[in-house]
Short mmCIF file of C-alpha atoms in Angstrom, two decimals:
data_model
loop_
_atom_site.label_atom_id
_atom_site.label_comp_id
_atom_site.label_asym_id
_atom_site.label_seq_id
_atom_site.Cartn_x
_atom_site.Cartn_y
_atom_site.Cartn_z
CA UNK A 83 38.70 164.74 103.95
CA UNK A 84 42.19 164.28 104.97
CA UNK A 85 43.82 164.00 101.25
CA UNK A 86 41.76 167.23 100.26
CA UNK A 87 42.81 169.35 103.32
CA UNK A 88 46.86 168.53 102.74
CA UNK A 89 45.89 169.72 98.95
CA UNK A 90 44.98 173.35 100.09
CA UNK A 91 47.46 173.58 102.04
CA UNK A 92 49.94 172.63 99.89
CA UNK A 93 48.17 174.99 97.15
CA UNK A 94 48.25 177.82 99.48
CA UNK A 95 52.18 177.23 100.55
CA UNK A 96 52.35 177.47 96.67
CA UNK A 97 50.78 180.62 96.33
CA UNK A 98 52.71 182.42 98.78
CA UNK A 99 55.91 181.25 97.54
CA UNK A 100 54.90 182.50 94.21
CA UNK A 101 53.95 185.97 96.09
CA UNK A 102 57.22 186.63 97.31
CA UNK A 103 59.50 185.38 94.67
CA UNK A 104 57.27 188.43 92.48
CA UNK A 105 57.99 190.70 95.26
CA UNK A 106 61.65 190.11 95.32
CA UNK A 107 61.85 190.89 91.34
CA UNK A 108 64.04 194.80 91.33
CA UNK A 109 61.86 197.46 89.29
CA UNK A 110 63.17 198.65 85.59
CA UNK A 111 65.78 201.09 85.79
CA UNK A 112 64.14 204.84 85.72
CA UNK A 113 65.27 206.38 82.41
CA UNK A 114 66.46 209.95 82.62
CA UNK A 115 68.27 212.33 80.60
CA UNK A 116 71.71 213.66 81.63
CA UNK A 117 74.12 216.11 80.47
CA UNK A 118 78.10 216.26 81.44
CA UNK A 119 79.05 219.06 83.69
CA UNK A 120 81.76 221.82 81.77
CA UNK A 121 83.53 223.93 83.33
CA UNK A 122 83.11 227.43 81.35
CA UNK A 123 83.56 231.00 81.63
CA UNK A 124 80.94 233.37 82.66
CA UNK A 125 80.07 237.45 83.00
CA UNK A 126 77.99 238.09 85.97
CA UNK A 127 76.37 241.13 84.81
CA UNK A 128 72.73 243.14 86.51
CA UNK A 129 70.86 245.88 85.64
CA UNK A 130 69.98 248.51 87.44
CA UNK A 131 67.84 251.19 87.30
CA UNK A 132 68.64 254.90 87.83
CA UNK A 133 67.95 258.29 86.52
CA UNK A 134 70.14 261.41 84.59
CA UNK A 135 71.33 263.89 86.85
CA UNK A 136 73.68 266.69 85.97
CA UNK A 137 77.19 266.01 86.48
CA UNK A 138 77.57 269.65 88.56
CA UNK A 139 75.02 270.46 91.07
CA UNK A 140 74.76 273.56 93.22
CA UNK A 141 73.08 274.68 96.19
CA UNK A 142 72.49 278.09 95.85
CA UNK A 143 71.71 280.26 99.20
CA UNK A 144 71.47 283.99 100.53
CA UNK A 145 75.17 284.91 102.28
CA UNK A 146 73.09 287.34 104.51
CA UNK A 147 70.12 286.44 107.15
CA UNK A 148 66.99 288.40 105.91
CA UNK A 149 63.20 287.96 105.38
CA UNK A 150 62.58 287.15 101.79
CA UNK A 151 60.63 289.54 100.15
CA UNK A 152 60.81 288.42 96.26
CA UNK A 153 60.90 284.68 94.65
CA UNK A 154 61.58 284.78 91.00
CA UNK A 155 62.09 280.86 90.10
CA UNK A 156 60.37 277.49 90.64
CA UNK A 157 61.04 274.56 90.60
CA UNK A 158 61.59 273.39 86.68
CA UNK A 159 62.76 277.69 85.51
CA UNK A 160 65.54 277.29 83.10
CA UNK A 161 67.63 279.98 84.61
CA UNK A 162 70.57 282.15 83.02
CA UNK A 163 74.09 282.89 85.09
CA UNK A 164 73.25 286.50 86.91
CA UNK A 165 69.71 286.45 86.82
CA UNK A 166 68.12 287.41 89.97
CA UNK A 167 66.49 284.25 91.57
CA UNK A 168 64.87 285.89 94.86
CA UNK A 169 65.61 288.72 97.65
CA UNK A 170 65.78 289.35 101.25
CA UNK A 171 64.54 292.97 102.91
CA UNK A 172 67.52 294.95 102.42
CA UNK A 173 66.58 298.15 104.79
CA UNK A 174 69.22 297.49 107.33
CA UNK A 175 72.10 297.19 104.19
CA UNK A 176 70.69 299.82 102.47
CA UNK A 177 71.10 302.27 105.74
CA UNK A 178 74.56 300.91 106.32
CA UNK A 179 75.72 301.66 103.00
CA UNK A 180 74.22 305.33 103.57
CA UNK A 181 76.19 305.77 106.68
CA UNK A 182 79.29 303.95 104.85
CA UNK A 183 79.04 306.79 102.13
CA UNK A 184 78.66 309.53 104.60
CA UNK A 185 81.72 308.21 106.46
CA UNK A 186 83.90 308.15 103.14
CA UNK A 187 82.33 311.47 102.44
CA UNK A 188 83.50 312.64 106.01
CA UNK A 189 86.98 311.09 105.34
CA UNK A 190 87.91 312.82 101.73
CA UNK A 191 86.64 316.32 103.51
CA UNK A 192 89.33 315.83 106.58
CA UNK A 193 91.79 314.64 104.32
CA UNK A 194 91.61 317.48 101.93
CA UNK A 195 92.01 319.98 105.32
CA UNK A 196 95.01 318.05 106.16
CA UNK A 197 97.02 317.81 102.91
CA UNK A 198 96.48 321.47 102.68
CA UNK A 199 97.85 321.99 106.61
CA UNK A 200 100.97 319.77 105.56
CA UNK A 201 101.10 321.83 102.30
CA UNK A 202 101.14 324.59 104.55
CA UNK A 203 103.59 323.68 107.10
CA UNK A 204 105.99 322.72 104.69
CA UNK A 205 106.31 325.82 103.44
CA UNK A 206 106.94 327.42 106.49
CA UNK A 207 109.60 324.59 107.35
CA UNK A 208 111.73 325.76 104.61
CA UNK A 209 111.85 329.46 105.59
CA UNK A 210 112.08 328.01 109.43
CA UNK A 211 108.91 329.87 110.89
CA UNK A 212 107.57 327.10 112.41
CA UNK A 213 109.44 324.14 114.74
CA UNK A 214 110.34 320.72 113.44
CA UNK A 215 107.79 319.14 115.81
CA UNK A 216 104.75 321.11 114.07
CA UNK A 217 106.09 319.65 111.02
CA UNK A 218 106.29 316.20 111.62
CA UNK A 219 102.45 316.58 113.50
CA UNK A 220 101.12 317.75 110.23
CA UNK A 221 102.81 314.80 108.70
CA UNK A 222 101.06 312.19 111.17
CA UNK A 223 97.90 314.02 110.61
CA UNK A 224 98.15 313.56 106.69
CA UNK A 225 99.11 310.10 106.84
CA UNK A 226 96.20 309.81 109.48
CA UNK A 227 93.65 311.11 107.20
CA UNK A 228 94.33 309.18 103.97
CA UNK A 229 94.99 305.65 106.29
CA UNK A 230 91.10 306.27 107.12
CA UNK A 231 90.28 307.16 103.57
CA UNK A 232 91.25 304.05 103.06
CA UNK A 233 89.36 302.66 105.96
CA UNK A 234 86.01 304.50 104.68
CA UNK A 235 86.64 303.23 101.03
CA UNK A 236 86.89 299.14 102.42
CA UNK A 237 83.20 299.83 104.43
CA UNK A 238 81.64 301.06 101.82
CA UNK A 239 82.87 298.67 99.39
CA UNK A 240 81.89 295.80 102.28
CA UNK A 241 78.58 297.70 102.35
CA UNK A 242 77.85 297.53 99.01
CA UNK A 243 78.35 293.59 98.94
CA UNK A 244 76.10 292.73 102.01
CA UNK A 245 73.16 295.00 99.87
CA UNK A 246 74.09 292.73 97.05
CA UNK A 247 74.25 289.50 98.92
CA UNK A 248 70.33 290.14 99.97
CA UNK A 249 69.94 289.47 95.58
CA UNK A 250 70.48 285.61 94.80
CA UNK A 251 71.99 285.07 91.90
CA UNK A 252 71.96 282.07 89.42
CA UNK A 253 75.98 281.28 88.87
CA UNK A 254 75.81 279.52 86.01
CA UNK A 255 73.03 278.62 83.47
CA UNK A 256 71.20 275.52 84.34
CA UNK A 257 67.60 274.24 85.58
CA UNK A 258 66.24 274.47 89.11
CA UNK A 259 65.91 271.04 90.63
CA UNK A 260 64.58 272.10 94.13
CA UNK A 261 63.51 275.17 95.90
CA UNK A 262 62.89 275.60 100.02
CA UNK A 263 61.79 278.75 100.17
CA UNK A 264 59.00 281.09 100.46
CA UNK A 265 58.10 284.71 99.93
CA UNK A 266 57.72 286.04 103.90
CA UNK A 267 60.31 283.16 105.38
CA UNK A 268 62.80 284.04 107.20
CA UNK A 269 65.76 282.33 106.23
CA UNK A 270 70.00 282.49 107.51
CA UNK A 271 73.18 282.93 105.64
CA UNK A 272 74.14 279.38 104.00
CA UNK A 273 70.41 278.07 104.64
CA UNK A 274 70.08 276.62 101.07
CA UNK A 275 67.15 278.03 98.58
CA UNK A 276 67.84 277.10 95.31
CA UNK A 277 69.37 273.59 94.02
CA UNK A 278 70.65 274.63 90.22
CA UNK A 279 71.22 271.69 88.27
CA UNK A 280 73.88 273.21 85.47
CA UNK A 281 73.79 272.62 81.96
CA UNK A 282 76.73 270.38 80.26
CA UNK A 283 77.81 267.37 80.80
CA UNK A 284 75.16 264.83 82.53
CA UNK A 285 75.69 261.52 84.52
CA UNK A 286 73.17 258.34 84.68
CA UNK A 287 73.24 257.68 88.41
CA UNK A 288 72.71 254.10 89.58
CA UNK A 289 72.32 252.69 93.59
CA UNK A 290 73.59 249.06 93.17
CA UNK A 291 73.72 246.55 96.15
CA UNK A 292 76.85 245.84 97.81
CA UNK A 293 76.98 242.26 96.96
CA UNK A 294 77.79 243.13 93.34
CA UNK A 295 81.04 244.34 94.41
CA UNK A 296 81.79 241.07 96.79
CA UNK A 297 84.35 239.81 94.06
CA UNK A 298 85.35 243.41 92.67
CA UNK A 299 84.23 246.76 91.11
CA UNK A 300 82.33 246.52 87.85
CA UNK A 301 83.76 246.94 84.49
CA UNK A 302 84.19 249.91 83.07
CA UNK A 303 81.68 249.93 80.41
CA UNK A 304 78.27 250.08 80.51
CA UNK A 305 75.25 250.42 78.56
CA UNK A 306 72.47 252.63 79.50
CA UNK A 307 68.83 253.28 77.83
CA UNK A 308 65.83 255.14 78.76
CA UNK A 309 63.31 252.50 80.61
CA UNK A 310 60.81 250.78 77.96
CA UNK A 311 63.12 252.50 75.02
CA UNK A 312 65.79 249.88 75.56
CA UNK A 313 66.65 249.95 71.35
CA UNK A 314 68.09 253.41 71.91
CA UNK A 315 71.28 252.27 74.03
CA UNK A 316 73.99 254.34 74.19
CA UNK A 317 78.06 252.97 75.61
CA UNK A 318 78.91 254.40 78.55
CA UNK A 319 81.88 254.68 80.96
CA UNK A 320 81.54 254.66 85.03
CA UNK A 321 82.64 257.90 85.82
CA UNK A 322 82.54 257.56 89.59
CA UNK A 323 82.14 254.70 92.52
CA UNK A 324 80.76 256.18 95.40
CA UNK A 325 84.00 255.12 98.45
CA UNK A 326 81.03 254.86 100.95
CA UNK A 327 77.95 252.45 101.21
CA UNK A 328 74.13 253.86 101.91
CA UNK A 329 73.94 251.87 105.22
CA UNK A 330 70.20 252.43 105.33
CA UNK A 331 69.77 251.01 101.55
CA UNK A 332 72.88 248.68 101.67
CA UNK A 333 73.43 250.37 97.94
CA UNK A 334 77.18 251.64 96.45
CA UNK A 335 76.08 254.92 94.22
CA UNK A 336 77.65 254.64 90.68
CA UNK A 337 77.55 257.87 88.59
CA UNK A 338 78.45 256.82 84.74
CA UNK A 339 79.65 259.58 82.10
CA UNK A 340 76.95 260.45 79.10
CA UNK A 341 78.12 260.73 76.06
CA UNK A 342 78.10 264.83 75.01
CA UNK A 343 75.32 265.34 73.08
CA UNK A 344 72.63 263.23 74.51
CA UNK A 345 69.34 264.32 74.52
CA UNK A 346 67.74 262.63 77.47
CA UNK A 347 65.93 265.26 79.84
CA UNK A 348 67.22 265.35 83.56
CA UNK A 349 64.89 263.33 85.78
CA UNK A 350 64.99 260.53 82.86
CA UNK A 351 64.69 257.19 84.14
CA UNK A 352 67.11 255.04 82.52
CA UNK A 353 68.69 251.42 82.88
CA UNK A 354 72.42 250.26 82.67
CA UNK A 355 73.50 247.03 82.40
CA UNK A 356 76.68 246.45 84.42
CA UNK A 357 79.24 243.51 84.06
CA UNK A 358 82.11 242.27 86.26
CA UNK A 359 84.70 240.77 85.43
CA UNK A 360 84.54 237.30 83.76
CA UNK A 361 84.99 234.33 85.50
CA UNK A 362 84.71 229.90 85.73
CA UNK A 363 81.92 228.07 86.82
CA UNK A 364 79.48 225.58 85.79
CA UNK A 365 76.68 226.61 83.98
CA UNK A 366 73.56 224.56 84.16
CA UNK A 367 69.70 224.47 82.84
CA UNK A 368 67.16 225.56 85.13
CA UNK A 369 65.57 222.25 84.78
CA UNK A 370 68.77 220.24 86.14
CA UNK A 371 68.17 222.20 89.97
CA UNK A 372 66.35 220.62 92.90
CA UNK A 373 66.33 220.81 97.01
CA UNK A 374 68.00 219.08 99.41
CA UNK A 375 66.72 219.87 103.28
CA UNK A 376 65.95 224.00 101.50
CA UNK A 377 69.40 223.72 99.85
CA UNK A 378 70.10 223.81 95.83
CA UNK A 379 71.06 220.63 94.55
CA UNK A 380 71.55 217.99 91.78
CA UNK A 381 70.81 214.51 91.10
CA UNK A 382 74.59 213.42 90.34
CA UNK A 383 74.69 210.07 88.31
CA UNK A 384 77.35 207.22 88.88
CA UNK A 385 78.01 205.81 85.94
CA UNK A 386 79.66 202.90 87.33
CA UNK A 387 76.30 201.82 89.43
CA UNK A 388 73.52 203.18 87.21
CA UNK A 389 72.31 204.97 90.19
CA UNK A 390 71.42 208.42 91.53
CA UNK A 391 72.43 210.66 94.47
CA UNK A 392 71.10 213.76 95.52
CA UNK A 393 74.14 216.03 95.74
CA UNK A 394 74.30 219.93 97.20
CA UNK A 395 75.80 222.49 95.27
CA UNK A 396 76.70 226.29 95.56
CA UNK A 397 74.76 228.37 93.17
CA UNK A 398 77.09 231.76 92.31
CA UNK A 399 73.70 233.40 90.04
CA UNK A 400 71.06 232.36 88.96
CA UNK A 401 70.13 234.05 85.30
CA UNK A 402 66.98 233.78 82.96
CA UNK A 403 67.97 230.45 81.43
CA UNK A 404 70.13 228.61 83.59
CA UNK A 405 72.36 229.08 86.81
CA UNK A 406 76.09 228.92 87.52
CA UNK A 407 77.42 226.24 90.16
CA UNK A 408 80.86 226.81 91.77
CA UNK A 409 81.31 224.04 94.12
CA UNK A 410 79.25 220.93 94.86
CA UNK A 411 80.15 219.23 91.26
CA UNK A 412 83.35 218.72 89.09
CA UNK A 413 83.56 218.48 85.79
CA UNK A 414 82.85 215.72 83.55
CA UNK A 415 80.19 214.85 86.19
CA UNK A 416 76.74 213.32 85.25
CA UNK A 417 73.89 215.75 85.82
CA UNK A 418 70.38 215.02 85.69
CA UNK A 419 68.49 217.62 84.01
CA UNK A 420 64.95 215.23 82.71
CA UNK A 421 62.84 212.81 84.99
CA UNK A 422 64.74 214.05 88.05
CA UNK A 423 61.08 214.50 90.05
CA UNK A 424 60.68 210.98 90.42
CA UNK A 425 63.94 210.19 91.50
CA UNK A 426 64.83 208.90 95.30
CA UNK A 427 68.52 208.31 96.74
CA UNK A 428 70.47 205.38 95.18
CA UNK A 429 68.01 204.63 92.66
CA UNK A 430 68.64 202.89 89.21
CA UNK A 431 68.67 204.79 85.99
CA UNK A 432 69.38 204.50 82.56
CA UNK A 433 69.98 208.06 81.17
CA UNK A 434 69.96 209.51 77.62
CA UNK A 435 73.01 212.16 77.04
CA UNK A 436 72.08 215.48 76.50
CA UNK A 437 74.31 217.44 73.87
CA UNK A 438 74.60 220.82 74.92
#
C-alpha cells in the first residue's frame, strides 16, 4: 500500500505544478484599432433659433390723460402714417380751446381800441394838445395789447394741440405688433397703446448663450433660413450685439441685417448658423471617447510597451461626428478609437492604424 500511496502523491504534486505553470502563461495581446492624434484647425459654429422683427419699432401712446372712447386697430391692422388709431374724451380740450378762442377774440377787440387811441394821441402830439405823458401811456397800452395778442394766439395754438393729442396717430406706415388698450380705460400721457412695427428694413433676432462669446464675438456672417425651409438660406451680416447679457436667460441678443427685399413675414421663425473665429485643436471620432471617474477621456497607446492607459482630456465641443480635444493629448499620440470597451489600465494591445 505504501508504493501506491507515494504514487498519488507524487501524481497529484504533478498536477498542481502543471496548474500553475498554465496559470502563469500572460493572455494574447488585445487587438485594437488606433488612429494618430493631428493637430488641425477648427470653426466652432451653433445655431440658433430666432424670429424677424422689424429693424424700427415704436411705441405709440396718447400725450394727454383721457378715457378712451374710440379703438380703431388690432393687433395684426396694417396701418398707414396719419391714420387715426384710437381717441380719448376730448370735452375738457374742446372747452379750453373755446375759451382760448374767446380770449384771442377778446385780445384783437382791445387791441384794435388801442391802436386807434395811439392813432389818436399822436395826432394830437403833433399839434401839442395833449402832454407827453398821455402819449407815451397810449404807447404802453398799444404795445400792451398786441404783447397779449400774442399771448392769446400761443393758447389757442397750445389748445388746439392738446384736442389733437386726445387722436393717436400712426407715424409711419407699418403693422401693429401689440395693443394694451381698451375702449372705456382710462389711460395717462406716455402709458403706451400701440406697438407699430414699421415697414422697411427687417432684422432676424437671435438670444445666444454667453458661453459662445467666452473666446470672442461671432463672425460677421451668418446664414439664416426659415425653420424646416432650411434650402432657402439667405447671407446675412450681424447688425447688432446686444452690450448687456439677459441675466435671467444668461442669453447675449444678436439682431442680424436682412437682405432688402426679403419676403419673410414678421413673426417668422427662422435659424442662423453662427461661426467664431477659427481655431487648433484635436479633432477626434465619437467612438475614440470614454470616462474616467465622470471625466472625458482616451485610451492613449504606448507604443514602446504595447500597452494602454486611460488618459483625461479637455473636450472644447462636441459636434455631430466627432469632438475637439484641447489639452489632455499631443500630437502624434496613439488614440484608441475600436475595442476600447474591453480595455483595463496597462493592458497589452496590438492595434491596427486607422487612416483618417
Amino acid at each position: 500500500m505504501q508504493p501506491f500511496r507515494l504514487l498519488g502523491i507524487a501524481v497529484a504534486c504533478a498536477s498542481l505544478a502543471a496548474c500553475e505553470e498554465k496559470a502563469e502563461v500572460a493572455p494574447p495581446p488585445q487587438q485594437v484599432r488606433a488612429v494618430a492624434a493631428a493637430l488641425g484647425q477648427y470653426q466652432p459654429g451653433a445655431e440658433i433659433t430666432g424670429e424677424v422683427k422689424a429693424r424700427i419699432q415704436t411705441e405709440l401712446s396718447f400725450r394727454v390723460s383721457g378715457r378712451v372712447i374710440e379703438r380703431r386697430a388690432d393687433v395684426g391692422s396694417r396701418v398707414r402714417a396719419g391714420e387715426v388709431l384710437a381717441r380719448l374724451n376730448d370735452t375738457e380740450q374742446q372747452a379750453d380751446l373755446s375759451v382760448a378762442r374767446a380770449a384771442l377774440e377778446s385780445a384783437k377787440a382791445v387791441l384794435t381800441q388801442k391802436t386807434l387811441a395811439f392813432a389818436r394821441s399822436k395826432s394830437l402830439i403833433q399839434s401839442q394838445a395833449i402832454a407827453k405823458q398821455a402819449f407815451d401811456s397810449a404807447q404802453e397800452e398799444l404795445l400792451s395789447a398786441q404783447a397779449a395778442l400774442e399771448s392769446a394766439e400761443a393758447a389757442l395754438a397750445t389748445a388746439k394741440d392738446a384736442l389733437s393729442y386726445t387722436e393717436l396717430k400712426a407715424d409711419a406706415d407699418g403693422v401693429i405688433t401689440a395693443r394694451t388698450i381698451e375702449v372705456g380705460q382710462v389711460v395717462s400721457a406716455a402709458q403706451s397703446a400701440f406697438t407699430l412695427a414699421d415697414d422697411g428694413p427687417r432684422d432676424a433676432v437671435f438670444d445666444v448663450f454667453e458661453a459662445f462669446f467666452l473666446n470672442g464675438p461671432p463672425l460677421a456672417d451668418v446664414d439664416v433660413a426659415p425653420v424646416g425651409d432650411q434650402p432657402d438660406k439667405v447671407a446675412a451680416k450681424i447688425r447688432e450685439v446686444s452690450p448687456v447679457i439677459d441675466t435671467k436667460a444668461g442669453t447675449i441678443r444678436i439682431k442680424v441685417a436682412l437682405q432688402d427685399g426679403t419676403k419673410w413675414p414678421l413673426g417668422t421663425p427662422v435659424v442662423g448658423e453662427i461661426h467664431s473665429s477659427p481655431r487648433q485643436g484635436i479633432v477626434l471620432p465619437y467612438n475614440a471617447i470614454t470616462s474616467a471617474d465622470g471625466e472625458p477621456a482616451v485610451w492613449l497607446v504606448n507604443t514602446e510597451k504595447h500597452t494602454v492607459s486611460l488618459c483625461k482630456i479637455s473636450v472644447d465641443r462636441y459636434r455631430k461626428s466627432d469632438f475637439v480635444v484641447t489639452g489632455g493629448i499631443a500630437p502624434k499620440d496613439l488614440i484608441v478609437t475600436e475595442g476600447g470597451k474591453f480595455l483595463r489600465e496597462g493592458q497589452a494591445v496590438a492595434w491596427d492604424r486607422q487612416v483618417r
